[in-house]
Amino acid sequence: MARKQKTNREIFTAGLIKQNPTFVQFLGMCPTLAVTTTVENALGMGAGVIFVLVLSNLFVSLIRNYVPKEVRIPIYIVIIATLVTILEMTMQALVPDLAKSLGVFLSLIVVNCLILGRAEAFAGKNPPFKSILDGLGMALGFTGGIVLIAIFRELLGAGSLLGYQMIPEQYQISILVKAAGAFLVFGILVAQINKIRFRNLDKSEVM
Amino acid sequence: MKHIKIAFALTLTVMLSMLAIFAVEGVTTPMIDEYLQKLADEALYSIMSDFDGTFEDISADYNLNGTTILEVKKGAEEGIIYKASFQGYASVITYMVGVNLADDTIYGLSIIEQGDSAGFGANIAVPAYADQFVGMSREDLGNGDFDGVTGATITTGGFAGSLAKVMQFHSVTFAGGVEVSDEEVRAGMMNDLFDGATFTEVTADNTTNENIKNIYEAKVDSVLVGYVYFVEGTGASVAGGNPFEYYIGIDLDKNYTGFRMYQNNDTANYAEPYLSDEFGDTYVNVALGNEDVIDAYTAGTSQTRSTIISSNVSLMEYHLVEVLGEMLNRPDPVTNLGVVNAFSTVAANYNEIYIDNPYNESILNMYELTDASDAVIGYIYYGESQGFGGQITFAIGIDVLENTDKVVILSSNESWNNAFEYSGSEVFPDTTWLQNYEAATIASILADPGIDGIAGVSTTTGTRGEDDGLMFAFESILNYHLEFIGGAE
């Protein structure tokens, strides 16, 4: 559902707000709900996605004219998988505790629809610099999205923020750190964002 | 051309990907290994906190294959740290334990990895649980003198078993301990089955059975309290098909007193649970015949459990029949029906021999009676015929000189009211007509023309020449006896 953007600025900002992967495109829901239990995990996942998405968009864009159309998807996937494997190994070597926290969801970045989606929809058809901007914008939008969810879940559910305990145990809403709570927070945030998105539209135009 | 282009593109992509990953791996693997090593060492230093030297891995000096011990690390002359694992309830549990070489006490213990049920076996990893081990004597730890994990008997049992082996290893290797001899192990197992008893081997005095290696009588103060069997079986393993040997005790109330697996050749971590005393203790006070109540000791070992149980059942049947002289619950239990009353002398054994002899429609079962020295004293045939009111079952006893002894009617639904000759004075089955077949030689009975059916109740008694009724059944049996058992061919 990507509309062709004209200016670089528009390309970059699309992923941040208008086409936010988390709240508008609903891409990458699985890791979204799983790693948003703490802000630290969300930031870690976000950083990983930025790394993979920017580089995968770059590489896909570089080879877009040489790749036979019939096998473009498998090749994109190999590129993404390679990047994720490199990311995983590097994280395990440099930040092993964070890597352990993210666990299997680090590996699952491979199947995050966001990455393959942008590769197919944008990077496969656009020059490298624009692709980098798109990747960066989308990844930052994703990171922003999951960090926002994580702030609510960690603060209200576990009473802490980045590990610093702020709210005592009796006031914690513990369901927020469970899977059900993830859906709740997500749903409420989507509702608020939709409210902002559609406030300028006439009632009759709302889909 | 297109296909080549496609194949080339795919191959090139994959090759480049491989190169990239290979390169990164080369850089990151050493870093990851160093981190893991630090983690492991951290655990070592946290156990021996006052030690500031380096640890030397001496695992290669010993044959640790198949044992519970994974690693042995030496901390100069101060202590040894063991890394070991065992099968818990639902996962393999790995732990480290440090032994002080100077005073034979425990530095401490740390659970490295476990995946047992939260709230139960998983509580073994609660830091406070390990506090009890600090300063404990090595001997106490090896004997299992510590608090188990509440509600996690299997986990605790596996843990105690593994610790015992580790401490035994330490004792022999570093503390001048003596290897427990095989005799001691066996004696210990038998003692677990009958505490404080003396054991006399009676294998030679009993019928041989290829699976039963030894039979012992257990006596306390010279009074017989039960029996211990040493049995061999096949297949009690996760791997399947491996031989296993065990001791099992049976008391005089026909209950098991316990079970001790001597060895089972199973894959490591699956062997231990069935070698544990805890598994063996689940047999205590289980009645013979009730083996079903004994559960598989760990998840995923139901095959192991069933082979052990079926070996137990064969052993149990041997014990019942050969040692206690009982009949097994076959469809026609001898003593219950009064079949034994067909022979005036009480025999020591009533051996079913019907399987070894041809089938006859009148015979339900045949028994060979033997006395205490296994000499044959007679035979009993348990037979049936169709009467007027339904099936008649009876027993007829014959001695070794081909004389009949008694005829006993076991069940019948006949009325004797119409018996022409006996009406009014006799009732079936107490009729004197049956005496025709009692206490006489078979030959004379068969040859006597005077023995005939009774008019009016010919369905019950039969009619000569008609091959029916009790006459037919009795004569069939007597002829059968002459042909297959008697001297005559």
XYZ file of C-alpha atoms in Angstrom:
696
model
C 0.000 0.000 0.000
C 2.972 2.356 -0.552
C 2.268 5.418 -2.537
C 5.101 6.773 -4.630
C 6.774 9.562 -2.638
C 8.293 12.531 -4.366
C 10.720 14.270 -2.069
C 13.331 12.692 0.128
C 11.822 14.346 3.138
C 8.481 12.780 2.400
C 10.103 9.393 1.932
C 11.817 9.644 5.288
C 8.880 10.920 7.287
C 6.394 8.472 5.783
C 7.625 5.696 8.004
C 7.566 7.865 11.085
C 3.934 8.885 11.174
C 1.767 8.513 8.094
C 2.825 4.964 7.292
C 4.029 3.933 10.727
C 4.722 0.202 10.539
C 3.363 -0.532 13.972
C 0.241 1.581 14.286
C -0.791 2.105 10.685
C 0.572 -0.753 8.626
C 0.351 -3.304 11.465
C 3.561 -4.980 10.332
C 5.805 -6.989 12.662
C 3.129 -7.570 15.296
C 4.728 -10.683 16.739
C 7.909 -9.093 18.017
C 5.959 -5.951 18.871
C 3.845 -7.745 21.414
C 6.693 -9.881 22.685
C 9.595 -7.500 23.260
C 7.659 -4.530 24.566
C 7.684 -5.824 28.125
C 10.586 -3.538 28.918
C 11.849 -0.372 27.294
C 15.368 -1.762 27.194
C 14.243 -4.759 25.150
C 12.237 -2.526 22.823
C 15.230 -0.262 22.255
C 17.414 -3.283 21.609
C 14.982 -4.751 19.122
C 14.540 -1.376 17.475
C 18.266 -0.955 17.039
C 18.457 -4.421 15.469
C 15.632 -3.656 13.067
C 17.237 -0.357 12.065
C 20.460 -2.182 11.287
C 18.765 -4.902 9.252
C 16.218 -2.739 7.470
C 18.619 -0.001 6.382
C 21.233 -2.433 5.141
C 18.757 -4.779 3.492
C 17.098 -1.892 1.692
C 20.534 -0.720 0.575
C 21.649 -4.091 -0.757
C 18.327 -4.868 -2.396
C 18.363 -1.498 -4.054
C 21.934 -1.974 -5.291
C 21.151 -5.265 -6.994
C 17.629 -4.421 -8.134
C 18.562 -4.185 -11.782
C 20.540 -7.416 -11.850
C 18.266 -9.776 -10.018
C 15.990 -11.928 -12.204
C 12.386 -11.130 -11.329
C 11.454 -14.745 -10.764
C 13.837 -15.280 -7.883
C 13.875 -11.857 -6.325
C 12.010 -12.906 -3.180
C 14.321 -15.814 -2.286
C 17.315 -13.590 -2.857
C 15.869 -10.828 -0.689
C 15.261 -13.390 2.034
C 18.826 -14.685 1.848
C 20.097 -11.132 2.190
C 17.817 -10.449 5.153
C 18.703 -13.749 6.824
C 22.410 -13.080 6.406
C 22.050 -9.656 7.973
C 20.045 -11.018 10.871
C 22.583 -13.798 11.472
C 25.392 -11.283 11.507
C 23.369 -9.087 13.843
C 22.691 -12.007 16.164
C 26.321 -13.088 16.332
C 27.491 -9.548 16.911
C 24.937 -8.947 19.648
C 25.824 -12.199 21.363
C 29.462 -11.195 21.345
C 29.072 -7.549 22.356
C 25.878 -7.374 24.418
C 25.180 -10.994 25.446
C 22.687 -10.139 28.179
C 20.517 -8.124 25.808
C 20.819 -10.861 23.182
C 19.623 -13.395 25.760
C 16.734 -11.101 26.712
C 15.561 -10.785 23.145
C 16.126 -14.476 22.702
C 14.380 -16.031 19.742
C 12.789 -12.771 18.641
C 16.153 -11.622 17.428
C 16.170 -14.512 14.979
C 12.552 -13.796 14.094
C 13.506 -10.460 12.578
C 14.076 -12.527 9.445
C 10.368 -13.146 9.091
C 9.326 -9.689 10.189
C 7.025 -8.636 7.350
C 8.270 -5.111 7.635
C 11.712 -5.929 6.288
C 10.655 -8.064 3.354
C 7.727 -5.760 2.723
C 9.885 -2.657 2.302
C 12.406 -4.573 0.204
C 9.729 -5.687 -2.192
C 7.635 -2.540 -2.184
C 10.298 0.167 -2.219
C 13.933 -0.881 -2.351
C 13.376 -3.162 -5.319
C 12.192 -0.200 -7.361
C 14.106 2.774 -6.090
C 17.696 4.075 -6.064
C 19.946 3.328 -3.082
C 19.884 6.660 -1.301
C 16.094 6.874 -1.368
C 15.948 3.258 -0.185
C 18.185 4.053 2.748
C 15.945 6.946 3.705
C 12.860 4.754 3.453
C 14.466 2.016 5.514
C 15.640 4.473 8.142
C 12.246 6.125 8.353
C 10.353 2.873 8.630
C 12.745 1.420 11.164
C 12.661 4.548 13.303
C 8.879 4.506 13.097
C 8.884 0.900 14.203
C 11.293 1.613 17.023
C 9.274 4.605 18.118
C 6.148 2.523 18.048
C 7.459 -0.321 20.140
C 9.235 1.961 22.576
C 5.995 3.841 23.107
C 4.160 0.619 23.859
C 6.999 -0.531 26.069
C 6.934 2.668 28.098
C 3.321 2.064 29.014
C 3.754 -1.637 29.680
C 6.876 -1.368 31.752
C 5.876 1.730 33.705
C 2.321 0.747 34.505
C 2.784 -3.020 34.524
C 6.123 -3.489 36.250
C 6.504 -0.073 37.831
C 9.935 0.559 36.371
C 11.506 2.413 33.483
C 14.750 1.187 31.988
C 15.222 -0.888 35.103
C 14.701 1.900 37.598
C 11.867 1.036 39.902
C 9.402 3.934 40.067
C 6.027 2.607 41.121
C 5.634 0.317 44.124
C 4.262 -3.161 43.679
C 0.744 -2.595 44.927
C 0.009 -0.088 42.177
C 1.303 -2.156 39.309
C -1.180 -3.416 36.760
C 0.492 -6.742 36.250
C -1.662 -7.870 33.313
C 0.125 -5.305 31.225
C 3.315 -7.333 31.266
C 1.488 -10.412 30.020
C 0.441 -11.100 26.456
C -3.129 -9.958 27.012
C -1.910 -6.646 28.331
C 0.165 -6.146 25.210
C -2.951 -6.320 23.078
C -4.754 -3.925 25.399
C -2.059 -1.265 25.303
C -1.633 -1.702 21.593
C -5.342 -1.409 20.904
C -5.732 1.726 22.986
C -2.732 3.379 21.319
C -4.010 2.516 17.845
C -7.344 4.064 18.756
C -5.698 7.299 19.903
C -3.519 7.484 16.825
C -6.473 6.853 14.554
C -8.243 9.669 16.309
C -5.411 12.002 15.364
C -5.103 10.635 11.855
C -8.729 10.944 10.977
C -9.579 14.133 12.844
C -9.388 16.149 9.622
C -11.531 13.824 7.590
C -15.242 14.117 7.240
C -17.221 11.397 8.896
C -18.279 10.157 5.460
C -14.698 9.688 4.330
C -13.634 7.400 7.144
C -13.089 3.860 5.851
C 19.715 -18.450 -20.806
C 17.150 -17.303 -18.302
C 17.595 -20.388 -16.168
C 21.321 -19.961 -16.082
C 20.901 -16.342 -15.079
C 18.551 -17.391 -12.275
C 20.793 -20.167 -11.058
C 23.802 -17.876 -11.177
C 22.034 -15.123 -9.283
C 20.898 -17.475 -6.551
C 24.264 -19.181 -6.236
C 26.168 -15.917 -6.129
C 23.862 -14.507 -3.468
C 24.210 -17.560 -1.284
C 27.995 -17.670 -1.663
C 28.385 -14.025 -0.762
C 26.079 -14.544 2.203
C 28.162 -17.494 3.375
C 31.370 -15.497 3.107
C 29.920 -12.614 5.059
C 28.626 -14.839 7.848
C 31.863 -16.804 7.964
C 33.839 -13.612 8.340
C 31.663 -12.261 11.114
C 31.637 -15.603 12.881
C 35.405 -15.668 12.905
C 35.427 -12.435 14.817
C 32.503 -13.008 17.150
C 32.959 -16.640 18.153
C 36.060 -16.052 20.246
C 34.309 -13.165 21.939
C 31.253 -15.300 22.692
C 33.366 -18.181 23.980
C 35.302 -15.851 26.234
C 32.051 -14.520 27.639
C 30.685 -18.003 28.327
C 33.963 -19.027 29.892
C 33.805 -15.976 32.139
C 30.258 -16.902 33.118
C 31.313 -20.419 33.969
C 34.326 -19.214 35.844
C 32.160 -16.723 37.649
C 30.175 -19.623 38.956
C 33.403 -21.292 40.046
C 34.632 -18.241 41.902
C 31.265 -17.680 43.491
C 31.401 -21.189 44.927
C 34.985 -20.959 46.180
C 34.892 -17.286 47.088
C 38.163 -17.098 49.000
C 40.164 -18.694 46.232
C 42.105 -16.363 44.005
C 44.152 -18.745 41.921
C 43.210 -20.195 38.557
C 41.172 -23.309 38.004
C 42.627 -26.224 36.149
C 40.320 -28.466 34.171
C 41.344 -32.024 35.015
C 38.315 -33.777 33.535
C 40.444 -35.480 30.911
C 42.359 -37.385 33.572
C 39.359 -39.491 34.419
C 36.953 -41.661 32.511
C 33.778 -39.663 32.991
C 31.951 -41.228 30.073
C 28.421 -42.200 30.985
C 28.710 -40.907 34.531
C 26.809 -38.055 36.032
C 29.988 -35.930 36.235
C 30.616 -33.547 33.358
C 33.707 -31.673 34.480
C 36.239 -31.714 37.256
C 38.065 -28.468 37.986
C 40.888 -28.233 40.444
C 41.591 -25.087 42.426
C 45.246 -25.591 43.409
C 45.321 -27.728 46.566
C 42.331 -26.040 48.083
C 39.302 -27.476 46.418
C 37.688 -29.390 43.603
C 34.617 -28.172 41.775
C 32.449 -30.714 39.973
C 29.993 -29.940 37.246
C 27.403 -32.689 37.018
C 24.001 -33.339 35.568
C 21.073 -35.654 36.192
C 17.607 -36.307 34.863
C 15.091 -34.312 36.872
C 11.349 -34.616 36.432
C 11.099 -32.977 33.021
C 14.551 -31.746 32.162
C 18.246 -32.373 32.591
C 19.478 -30.402 35.590
C 23.089 -29.231 35.644
C 24.823 -28.065 38.795
C 28.213 -27.298 40.241
C 29.412 -28.334 43.672
C 32.697 -27.458 45.336
C 34.478 -29.695 47.832
C 37.125 -28.406 50.215
C 40.175 -30.658 50.013
C 41.471 -29.621 53.411
C 38.536 -30.489 55.648
C 36.201 -32.502 53.392
C 33.360 -30.001 53.574
C 31.301 -28.416 50.853
C 32.155 -24.926 49.683
C 28.779 -24.486 48.108
C 26.466 -25.550 45.338
C 25.008 -23.766 42.360
C 22.318 -24.861 39.923
C 23.474 -23.948 36.433
C 20.619 -25.097 34.272
C 17.217 -26.592 34.849
C 13.838 -26.743 33.179
C 11.596 -28.453 35.705
C 8.061 -27.447 36.642
C 7.769 -23.983 38.086
C 6.796 -24.080 41.728
C 8.014 -27.634 42.124
C 11.255 -28.978 40.711
C 12.261 -25.523 39.533
C 12.592 -24.495 43.174
C 15.874 -26.364 43.227
C 17.329 -23.279 41.548
C 16.111 -20.837 44.198
C 19.333 -19.346 45.634
C 18.217 -19.858 49.208
C 17.938 -23.609 48.643
C 21.665 -23.866 48.044
C 22.496 -22.132 51.336
C 22.132 -25.378 53.263
C 25.084 -26.930 51.456
C 27.680 -24.395 52.560
C 29.917 -26.042 55.147
C 28.064 -29.373 55.027
C 30.279 -32.421 55.427
C 31.017 -34.276 52.232
C 29.853 -37.506 53.757
C 26.472 -36.081 54.720
C 25.962 -34.766 51.225
C 26.845 -38.118 49.727
C 24.384 -39.866 52.052
C 21.540 -37.592 51.076
C 21.347 -35.889 54.454
C 19.935 -32.661 53.197
C 16.572 -31.031 52.664
C 14.882 -32.032 49.469
C 12.833 -29.796 47.236
C 9.273 -29.642 48.558
C 6.753 -31.339 46.313
C 9.467 -32.538 43.930
C 10.320 -36.084 44.987
C 11.608 -37.160 41.633
C 13.837 -34.139 41.183
C 15.170 -34.558 44.698
C 15.742 -38.273 44.189
C 17.720 -37.710 41.023
C 19.664 -34.934 42.725
C 20.544 -37.081 45.728
C 21.565 -39.960 43.474
C 23.806 -37.758 41.397
C 25.387 -36.131 44.468
C 26.033 -39.537 45.998
C 27.934 -40.594 42.908
C 29.917 -37.356 42.753
C 30.870 -37.610 46.421
C 31.772 -41.279 45.963
C 34.030 -40.314 43.077
C 35.635 -37.614 45.183
C 36.094 -39.945 48.085
C 37.850 -42.532 45.982
C 39.910 -40.105 43.902
C 40.968 -37.478 46.406
C 40.146 -38.572 49.908
C 41.574 -42.046 49.959
C 38.201 -43.648 50.022
C 37.707 -47.219 49.010
C 35.558 -48.175 46.088
C 32.379 -49.774 47.255
C 32.708 -53.392 46.349
C 30.139 -55.233 44.339
C 29.278 -57.436 47.316
C 28.634 -54.353 49.396
C 26.384 -52.894 46.730
C 24.381 -56.094 46.448
C 24.205 -56.591 50.189
C 23.089 -52.988 50.557
C 20.310 -53.493 48.048
C 19.061 -56.671 49.688
C 19.179 -54.975 53.053
C 17.023 -52.166 51.664
C 14.404 -54.775 50.836
C 14.428 -56.528 54.213
C 16.105 -54.400 56.812
C 18.431 -56.317 59.104
C 17.699 -59.720 57.625
C 20.097 -62.510 56.860
C 19.806 -64.090 53.483
C 20.096 -67.714 52.511
C 20.294 -68.659 48.898
C 17.719 -71.257 47.887
C 18.030 -71.027 44.130
C 18.966 -74.678 43.773
C 15.913 -75.851 45.715
C 13.425 -74.289 43.372
C 12.293 -74.865 39.828
C 14.577 -73.163 37.389
C 13.459 -70.117 35.478
C 15.791 -68.593 32.936
C 15.178 -65.019 34.109
C 15.518 -65.628 37.823
C 19.185 -65.705 38.666
C 19.025 -66.042 42.423
C 16.394 -66.700 45.056
C 17.075 -65.845 48.692
C 15.082 -66.482 51.813
C 15.126 -63.487 54.119
C 15.137 -64.317 57.810
C 15.098 -62.087 60.860
C 16.141 -63.902 64.009
C 15.835 -67.162 62.082
C 12.199 -66.481 61.267
C 11.304 -66.392 57.590
C 9.988 -62.953 56.666
C 10.077 -63.061 52.912
C 11.973 -63.682 49.723
C 14.388 -61.715 47.572
C 14.797 -62.443 43.891
C 17.617 -61.312 41.631
C 16.058 -61.125 38.204
C 17.280 -60.382 34.731
C 15.160 -58.811 32.040
C 15.536 -57.071 28.698
C 14.447 -53.712 27.456
C 14.157 -51.419 30.447
C 15.686 -48.464 28.732
C 14.850 -45.421 26.712
C 17.191 -46.819 24.102
C 15.320 -50.110 24.054
C 16.538 -53.675 24.187
C 19.209 -53.385 26.865
C 19.471 -56.021 29.575
C 18.719 -55.001 33.114
C 19.061 -56.718 36.466
C 17.290 -56.009 39.698
C 16.577 -57.166 43.209
C 12.975 -57.376 44.330
C 11.568 -58.357 47.697
C 8.271 -60.105 48.470
C 7.038 -60.595 52.017
C 4.802 -63.303 53.425
C 1.697 -61.114 53.079
C 2.157 -61.219 49.316
C 3.277 -57.599 49.081
C 6.412 -56.229 47.529
C 8.885 -54.837 50.021
C 10.862 -52.871 47.462
C 12.819 -52.863 44.237
C 16.463 -52.068 43.542
C 17.746 -51.812 40.008
C 21.246 -53.260 40.049
C 22.100 -52.078 36.572
C 20.148 -51.194 33.469
C 22.610 -50.193 30.731
C 20.424 -47.248 29.776
C 21.465 -43.940 28.244
C 22.934 -41.531 30.771
C 20.405 -39.302 32.512
C 17.630 -41.790 31.773
C 19.295 -44.579 33.691
C 19.566 -42.708 36.971
C 15.873 -42.333 37.810
C 15.320 -46.086 37.677
C 18.508 -46.728 39.583
C 17.343 -44.412 42.331
C 16.120 -45.678 45.665
C 13.083 -43.439 45.323
C 11.792 -45.404 42.351
C 12.411 -48.677 44.140
C 10.546 -47.456 47.208
C 7.370 -46.993 45.173
C 7.074 -50.790 45.357
C 6.773 -50.894 49.119
C 3.483 -52.495 50.220
C 2.193 -52.863 46.690
C 0.253 -56.131 46.608
C 1.287 -58.849 44.207
C -0.885 -58.461 41.152
C -1.226 -54.707 41.652
C 1.850 -53.762 39.676
C -0.165 -51.274 37.629
C -0.011 -48.709 40.399
C 3.712 -48.237 39.872
C 4.232 -45.237 37.632
C 6.965 -44.351 35.192
C 9.468 -42.399 37.199
C 10.211 -39.635 34.731
C 8.378 -38.172 31.777
C 8.955 -40.017 28.537
C 9.972 -43.347 30.006
C 6.758 -45.324 29.769
C 8.453 -47.956 27.616
C 11.069 -48.487 30.284
C 8.394 -48.757 32.927
C 6.346 -51.348 31.025
C 9.269 -53.670 30.470
C 10.166 -53.483 34.141
C 6.573 -54.141 35.174
C 6.128 -57.106 32.845
C 9.309 -58.649 34.199
C 7.932 -58.091 37.698
C 4.656 -59.773 36.752
C 6.410 -62.892 35.430
C 8.442 -63.012 38.602
C 5.291 -62.562 40.676
C 3.564 -65.460 38.912
C 6.590 -67.672 39.452
C 6.551 -66.788 43.127
C 2.853 -67.500 43.501
C 2.878 -70.801 41.684
C 6.257 -72.264 42.502
C 7.010 -70.929 45.949
C 3.584 -70.400 47.465
C 1.983 -73.272 45.606
C -1.029 -71.304 44.587
C -2.979 -71.497 41.420
C -2.988 -68.334 39.419
C -6.317 -66.719 38.658
C -7.114 -69.001 35.774
C -10.726 -69.525 34.765
C -11.034 -72.650 36.887
C -9.121 -72.179 40.125
C -8.715 -75.564 41.663
C -9.088 -74.821 45.319
C -11.902 -72.336 44.907
C -14.229 -74.756 43.155
C -13.553 -77.769 45.268
C -12.025 -79.672 42.410
C -9.516 -80.946 44.905
C -12.246 -82.899 46.643
C -12.257 -85.456 43.844
C -9.111 -86.964 45.285
C -9.012 -88.065 48.900
C -5.349 -87.331 49.440
C -4.432 -83.653 49.569
C -1.601 -82.953 47.155
C 1.220 -80.451 47.546
C 0.814 -79.268 43.993
C -1.992 -79.330 41.474
C -0.216 -78.930 38.183
C -2.310 -78.093 35.169
C -1.221 -80.417 32.368
C -4.061 -79.927 29.929
C -1.879 -77.787 27.675
C 0.504 -80.668 27.227
C -2.263 -83.074 26.246
C -4.796 -83.276 23.449
C -8.105 -81.519 23.598
C -11.259 -83.359 24.561
C -14.666 -81.747 24.472
C -15.620 -83.054 27.880
C -12.472 -81.880 29.632
C -12.135 -78.302 30.869
C -8.859 -78.879 32.641
C -6.704 -81.695 33.947
C -4.382 -81.659 36.905
C -1.470 -83.792 37.859
C -1.220 -84.113 41.617
C 2.235 -84.284 43.132
C 3.382 -84.585 46.684
C 6.090 -82.609 48.418
C 8.848 -84.555 46.751
C 7.349 -84.053 43.317
C 6.186 -87.630 42.916
C 2.919 -88.063 41.064
C 0.146 -89.346 43.291
C -2.867 -88.958 41.078
C -4.869 -86.985 38.593
C -8.022 -84.907 38.610
C -10.105 -84.158 35.574
C -12.328 -81.110 35.641
C -15.013 -81.783 33.054
C -18.443 -80.805 31.812
C -21.478 -82.186 30.106
C -24.754 -80.769 28.922
C -27.604 -81.645 31.228
C -31.305 -80.976 31.050
C -31.080 -77.722 32.948
C -27.810 -76.509 31.513
C -24.117 -77.184 31.884
C -23.004 -79.674 34.504
C -19.422 -79.338 35.731
C -17.734 -82.050 37.751
C -14.393 -83.363 38.873
C -13.198 -86.959 38.850
C -10.081 -88.170 40.615
C -7.913 -91.045 39.406
C -4.903 -92.531 41.135
C -1.709 -93.806 39.598
C -3.035 -97.361 39.450
C -5.907 -96.350 37.251
C -8.490 -96.570 39.954
C -11.042 -93.855 40.143
C -11.346 -92.116 43.443
C -14.324 -89.795 43.734
C -16.740 -87.983 41.503
C -17.737 -84.511 42.636
C -20.461 -82.498 40.933
C -19.391 -78.878 41.058
C -22.310 -77.177 39.389
C -25.552 -78.342 37.955
C -29.165 -77.409 37.511
C -30.789 -80.852 37.274
C -33.893 -82.181 38.866
C -33.985 -85.849 39.802
C -37.731 -85.959 40.178
C -38.309 -88.042 37.119
C -35.539 -90.522 37.890
C -37.444 -93.747 37.560
C -35.366 -95.876 39.829
C -34.479 -93.326 42.416
C -37.452 -91.075 42.530
C -38.506 -89.986 45.906
C -35.402 -91.093 47.664
C -32.554 -89.281 46.009
C -31.644 -85.859 44.758
C -29.145 -84.888 42.125
C -26.201 -84.396 42.644
C -26.110 -86.597 45.732
C -27.389 -89.586 43.882
C -25.836 -92.993 44.406
C -25.779 -93.473 40.665
C -22.529 -91.588 40.642
C -20.971 -94.272 42.802
C -20.805 -96.416 39.721
C -17.856 -94.339 38.761
C -16.159 -94.139 42.095
C -13.518 -96.344 43.657
C -13.226 -98.816 40.840
C -10.690 -99.554 38.169
C -11.219 -97.729 34.944
C -11.217 -100.927 32.975
C -14.011 -102.398 35.043
C -16.138 -99.291 34.777
C -15.806 -99.176 31.059
C -16.514 -102.853 30.700
C -19.514 -102.952 33.010
C -22.688 -103.329 30.981
C -24.779 -102.680 34.012
C -23.889 -99.033 34.105
C -26.461 -97.262 32.090
C -28.384 -94.073 32.000
C -31.468 -93.640 34.123
C -34.814 -93.682 32.448
C -36.662 -90.428 32.945
C -33.499 -88.385 33.364
C -31.704 -89.584 30.309
C -30.665 -86.119 29.280
C -28.730 -85.807 32.515
C -27.252 -89.242 32.617
C -27.200 -90.122 28.974
C -28.161 -93.326 27.219
C -25.754 -96.078 26.304
C -24.996 -95.919 22.647
C -26.223 -92.372 22.342
C -22.964 -90.558 23.190
C -24.599 -88.004 25.427
C -25.044 -87.029 29.033
C -22.803 -87.668 31.988
C -22.116 -91.236 30.922
C -20.558 -90.061 27.739
C -18.519 -87.401 29.541
C -17.241 -89.836 32.191
C -16.386 -92.543 29.708
C -14.674 -90.121 27.401
C -12.499 -88.983 30.229
C -11.701 -92.486 31.405
C -10.781 -93.567 27.894
C -8.737 -90.418 27.473
C -6.871 -91.150 30.662
C -6.072 -94.660 29.573
C -4.886 -93.481 26.221
C -2.760 -90.498 27.125
C -1.802 -90.915 30.749
C -2.204 -94.532 31.642
C 0.244 -97.313 30.909
C -1.945 -98.702 28.170
C -1.324 -97.342 24.723
